[in-house]
Amino acid sequence: MERHIQIFLNRLSFVSISIATLTLLLLFLQTPQTCVPPNSPPKPHLKFPKSSCDSSPRELLPIDKKNRRLWSSNSWQSKVSSFSHFFTSIRHLGFLHNHSKVLCVSAGAGHEVMALSKLGTLDVTGVELVDSPPLVSRADPHNLPFFDNIFDLVYTGHLEEALFPARFVSEMERTARGNGVCVVVVEECGDDDVRQIVGLFQKSRLVSVANVSLVGLRMTRIIMRTRMS
């Protein structure tokens, strides 16, 4: 009797395993129907969409087409316009000219680079940890890949995010020409914070401090004049 029970249990286990295996195979082979129109043609190469609502391949845009789409957006154009107004004020102060050689450190996607180019600045370089061609190249702001004393104006709007602010500033000063300028923009701050930022500059003197509006934010602009070597 016990032998018959054991045989029955073995057969039952075998049947259960077989059913479970077939169920798993059906789940793997069945194309998910979520968000897929019922009248869409079968697509055997899309058995596993990247998400429950992604039933078609994602288009990989060429970089120039991607840039055209990005640069035509209202958000992009608004930020470039804001930077244009900002650098126009720097030009009115006499620190920026068409022939100026400008470096934008931690330039992000390159809004400031485009703004300067639109203003007529002929030589603008943007660097960031992640490149955004053709406006911004990859470089570590703490170790800039440039010779000493080659830029007339060095700009950054991201000093507050630097891992090593003193090193960041020293690289700005190193690459700026003697009697050139370093322009720093930070979140709007008081005199004590300004003094701390100015204290990071070991080879420059303070020229100007002003509260400004940039990309819809209240900011403080600090301009330093580098000393002649």
GROMACS .gro file of C-alpha atoms in nm:
model
  229
    1MET     CA    1   0.000   0.000   0.000
    2GLU     CA    2   0.274   0.241   0.093
    3ARG     CA    3   0.451   0.160  -0.235
    4HIS     CA    4   0.139   0.258  -0.436
    5ILE     CA    5   0.114   0.585  -0.242
    6GLN     CA    6   0.478   0.664  -0.308
    7ILE     CA    7   0.432   0.597  -0.682
    8PHE     CA    8   0.123   0.823  -0.686
    9LEU     CA    9   0.307   1.105  -0.510
   10ASN     CA   10   0.600   1.077  -0.753
   11ARG     CA   11   0.365   1.100  -1.050
   12LEU     CA   12   0.186   1.397  -0.892
   13SER     CA   13   0.516   1.577  -0.839
   14PHE     CA   14   0.616   1.510  -1.199
   15VAL     CA   15   0.286   1.648  -1.330
   16SER     CA   16   0.314   1.961  -1.107
   17ILE     CA   17   0.667   2.029  -1.229
   18SER     CA   18   0.559   1.984  -1.591
   19ILE     CA   19   0.267   2.227  -1.550
   20ALA     CA   20   0.488   2.486  -1.380
   21THR     CA   21   0.750   2.457  -1.655
   22LEU     CA   22   0.490   2.501  -1.931
   23THR     CA   23   0.340   2.801  -1.752
   24LEU     CA   24   0.679   2.971  -1.727
   25LEU     CA   25   0.749   2.904  -2.096
   26LEU     CA   26   0.415   3.059  -2.192
   27LEU     CA   27   0.488   3.367  -1.980
   28PHE     CA   28   0.829   3.413  -2.141
   29LEU     CA   29   0.703   3.364  -2.496
   30GLN     CA   30   0.388   3.571  -2.474
   31THR     CA   31   0.424   3.934  -2.590
   32PRO     CA   32   0.297   4.172  -2.318
   33GLN     CA   33  -0.027   4.335  -2.426
   34THR     CA   34  -0.020   4.634  -2.189
   35CYS     CA   35  -0.033   4.957  -2.391
   36VAL     CA   36  -0.003   4.762  -2.720
   37PRO     CA   37  -0.294   4.831  -2.961
   38PRO     CA   38  -0.494   4.512  -3.028
   39ASN     CA   39  -0.473   4.563  -3.405
   40SER     CA   40  -0.096   4.608  -3.416
   41PRO     CA   41   0.095   4.353  -3.629
   42PRO     CA   42   0.294   4.084  -3.448
   43LYS     CA   43   0.651   4.181  -3.369
   44PRO     CA   44   0.848   3.871  -3.273
   45HIS     CA   45   1.164   4.076  -3.221
   46LEU     CA   46   0.992   4.271  -2.941
   47LYS     CA   47   0.916   3.994  -2.697
   48PHE     CA   48   1.045   4.195  -2.402
   49PRO     CA   49   0.974   4.572  -2.418
   50LYS     CA   50   1.190   4.795  -2.200
   51SER     CA   51   0.880   4.897  -2.005
   52SER     CA   52   0.515   4.795  -1.994
   53CYS     CA   53   0.428   5.086  -2.225
   54ASP     CA   54   0.724   5.063  -2.460
   55SER     CA   55   0.612   4.850  -2.751
   56SER     CA   56   0.839   5.001  -3.017
   57PRO     CA   57   1.214   5.059  -3.051
   58ARG     CA   58   1.348   5.389  -2.917
   59GLU     CA   59   1.479   5.620  -3.184
   60LEU     CA   60   1.849   5.695  -3.160
   61LEU     CA   61   1.890   6.050  -3.287
   62PRO     CA   62   2.213   6.171  -3.450
   63ILE     CA   63   2.388   6.430  -3.234
   64ASP     CA   64   2.315   6.718  -3.474
   65LYS     CA   65   1.943   6.636  -3.487
   66LYS     CA   66   1.933   6.595  -3.110
   67ASN     CA   67   2.102   6.934  -3.067
   68ARG     CA   68   1.864   7.106  -3.308
   69ARG     CA   69   1.570   6.974  -3.110
   70LEU     CA   70   1.726   7.079  -2.779
   71TRP     CA   71   1.837   7.423  -2.897
   72SER     CA   72   1.495   7.506  -3.043
   73SER     CA   73   1.315   7.440  -2.713
   74ASN     CA   74   1.170   7.736  -2.521
   75SER     CA   75   1.362   7.641  -2.209
   76TRP     CA   76   1.696   7.643  -2.390
   77GLN     CA   77   1.632   7.970  -2.570
   78SER     CA   78   1.515   8.137  -2.249
   79LYS     CA   79   1.836   8.041  -2.066
   80VAL     CA   80   2.057   8.150  -2.355
   81SER     CA   81   1.876   8.484  -2.364
   82SER     CA   82   1.933   8.528  -1.990
   83PHE     CA   83   2.306   8.456  -2.029
   84SER     CA   84   2.320   8.700  -2.321
   85HIS     CA   85   2.186   8.977  -2.099
   86PHE     CA   86   2.431   8.879  -1.827
   87PHE     CA   87   2.738   8.887  -2.052
   88THR     CA   88   2.619   9.209  -2.215
   89SER     CA   89   2.653   9.372  -1.872
   90ILE     CA   90   3.009   9.233  -1.848
   91ARG     CA   91   3.081   9.384  -2.189
   92HIS     CA   92   2.949   9.721  -2.077
   93LEU     CA   93   3.195   9.710  -1.788
   94GLY     CA   94   3.476   9.674  -2.042
   95PHE     CA   95   3.579   9.319  -1.950
   96LEU     CA   96   3.449   9.141  -2.261
   97HIS     CA   97   3.514   9.208  -2.631
   98ASN     CA   98   3.463   9.022  -2.957
   99HIS     CA   99   3.833   8.935  -2.966
  100SER     CA  100   3.837   8.813  -2.603
  101LYS     CA  101   3.942   8.456  -2.540
  102VAL     CA  102   3.688   8.315  -2.292
  103LEU     CA  103   3.677   7.996  -2.084
  104CYS     CA  104   3.353   7.874  -1.922
  105VAL     CA  105   3.429   7.628  -1.642
  106SER     CA  106   3.163   7.371  -1.546
  107ALA     CA  107   2.958   7.488  -1.842
  108GLY     CA  108   2.687   7.223  -1.818
  109ALA     CA  109   2.506   7.182  -2.149
  110GLY     CA  110   2.662   7.501  -2.285
  111HIS     CA  111   2.402   7.778  -2.250
  112GLU     CA  112   2.669   8.036  -2.163
  113VAL     CA  113   2.893   7.919  -2.448
  114MET     CA  114   2.615   7.969  -2.701
  115ALA     CA  115   2.521   8.306  -2.551
  116LEU     CA  116   2.879   8.435  -2.580
  117SER     CA  117   2.904   8.313  -2.939
  118LYS     CA  118   2.578   8.486  -3.028
  119LEU     CA  119   2.714   8.809  -2.878
  120GLY     CA  120   3.004   8.790  -3.123
  121THR     CA  121   3.279   8.651  -2.901
  122LEU     CA  122   3.500   8.465  -3.147
  123ASP     CA  123   3.692   8.233  -2.914
  124VAL     CA  124   3.482   8.060  -2.646
  125THR     CA  125   3.571   7.731  -2.477
  126GLY     CA  126   3.335   7.540  -2.249
  127VAL     CA  127   3.444   7.251  -2.027
  128GLU     CA  128   3.255   7.011  -1.802
  129LEU     CA  129   3.307   6.666  -1.651
  130VAL     CA  130   3.062   6.534  -1.910
  131ASP     CA  131   3.097   6.673  -2.261
  132SER     CA  132   2.808   6.817  -2.465
  133PRO     CA  133   2.941   6.848  -2.819
  134PRO     CA  134   2.990   7.074  -2.995
  135LEU     CA  135   2.957   7.341  -2.724
  136VAL     CA  136   3.126   7.178  -2.426
  137SER     CA  137   3.432   6.952  -2.404
  138ARG     CA  138   3.519   6.710  -2.128
  139ALA     CA  139   3.768   6.830  -1.866
  140ASP     CA  140   3.816   6.826  -1.491
  141PRO     CA  141   3.769   7.181  -1.356
  142HIS     CA  142   4.018   7.097  -1.080
  143ASN     CA  143   4.284   7.013  -1.339
  144LEU     CA  144   4.219   7.216  -1.654
  145PRO     CA  145   4.405   7.095  -1.967
  146PHE     CA  146   4.527   7.441  -2.069
  147PHE     CA  147   4.854   7.632  -2.048
  148ASP     CA  148   4.896   7.922  -1.807
  149ASN     CA  149   4.785   8.276  -1.889
  150ILE     CA  150   4.584   8.216  -2.207
  151PHE     CA  151   4.227   8.334  -2.138
  152ASP     CA  152   4.114   8.695  -2.110
  153LEU     CA  153   3.804   8.600  -1.912
  154VAL     CA  154   3.730   8.286  -1.711
  155TYR     CA  155   3.369   8.235  -1.601
  156THR     CA  156   3.192   7.987  -1.376
  157GLY     CA  157   2.846   7.959  -1.228
  158HIS     CA  158   2.918   7.642  -1.033
  159LEU     CA  159   3.187   7.722  -0.779
  160GLU     CA  160   2.949   7.624  -0.499
  161GLU     CA  161   2.937   7.269  -0.635
  162ALA     CA  162   3.314   7.223  -0.654
  163LEU     CA  163   3.458   6.939  -0.448
  164PHE     CA  164   3.771   7.146  -0.379
  165PRO     CA  165   3.683   7.517  -0.415
  166ALA     CA  166   4.038   7.642  -0.354
  167ARG     CA  167   4.177   7.414  -0.625
  168PHE     CA  168   3.891   7.508  -0.858
  169VAL     CA  169   3.967   7.879  -0.816
  170SER     CA  170   4.344   7.833  -0.849
  171GLU     CA  171   4.287   7.669  -1.189
  172MET     CA  172   4.073   7.964  -1.296
  173GLU     CA  173   4.350   8.204  -1.195
  174ARG     CA  174   4.623   7.994  -1.355
  175THR     CA  175   4.457   7.987  -1.696
  176ALA     CA  176   4.362   8.357  -1.691
  177ARG     CA  177   4.600   8.611  -1.839
  178GLY     CA  178   4.767   8.867  -1.620
  179ASN     CA  179   4.524   9.159  -1.588
  180GLY     CA  180   4.246   8.931  -1.711
  181VAL     CA  181   3.928   8.867  -1.515
  182CYS     CA  182   3.764   8.577  -1.334
  183VAL     CA  183   3.385   8.605  -1.309
  184VAL     CA  184   3.203   8.395  -1.050
  185VAL     CA  185   2.827   8.371  -1.006
  186VAL     CA  186   2.682   8.215  -0.691
  187GLU     CA  187   2.345   8.201  -0.523
  188GLU     CA  188   2.263   8.544  -0.384
  189CYS     CA  189   2.463   8.593  -0.065
  190GLY     CA  190   2.575   8.850   0.190
  191ASP     CA  191   2.904   9.022   0.263
  192ASP     CA  192   3.046   8.741   0.478
  193ASP     CA  193   2.998   8.481   0.204
  194VAL     CA  194   3.143   8.717  -0.055
  195ARG     CA  195   3.453   8.766   0.161
  196GLN     CA  196   3.498   8.388   0.184
  197ILE     CA  197   3.478   8.351  -0.192
  198VAL     CA  198   3.713   8.642  -0.255
  199GLY     CA  199   3.956   8.486  -0.004
  200LEU     CA  200   3.989   8.181  -0.229
  201PHE     CA  201   4.156   8.395  -0.495
  202GLN     CA  202   4.524   8.420  -0.410
  203LYS     CA  203   4.642   8.596  -0.728
  204SER     CA  204   4.359   8.838  -0.794
  205ARG     CA  205   4.197   9.149  -0.651
  206LEU     CA  206   3.828   9.226  -0.613
  207VAL     CA  207   3.683   9.455  -0.879
  208SER     CA  208   3.306   9.433  -0.849
  209VAL     CA  209   3.024   9.267  -0.656
  210ALA     CA  210   2.661   9.292  -0.765
  211ASN     CA  211   2.334   9.108  -0.723
  212VAL     CA  212   2.196   9.001  -1.059
  213SER     CA  213   1.919   8.792  -1.210
  214LEU     CA  214   2.029   8.490  -1.412
  215VAL     CA  215   1.807   8.214  -1.559
  216GLY     CA  216   1.528   8.329  -1.332
  217LEU     CA  217   1.734   8.314  -1.012
  218ARG     CA  218   1.870   8.582  -0.781
  219MET     CA  219   2.249   8.553  -0.793
  220THR     CA  220   2.558   8.739  -0.677
  221ARG     CA  221   2.820   8.823  -0.939
  222ILE     CA  222   3.181   8.859  -0.828
  223ILE     CA  223   3.449   8.991  -1.066
  224MET     CA  224   3.817   8.944  -0.984
  225ARG     CA  225   4.110   9.101  -1.172
  226THR     CA  226   4.413   8.872  -1.198
  227ARG     CA  227   4.748   9.025  -1.111
  228MET     CA  228   5.027   9.051  -1.366
  229SER     CA  229   5.276   8.766  -1.332
   0.00000   0.00000   0.00000
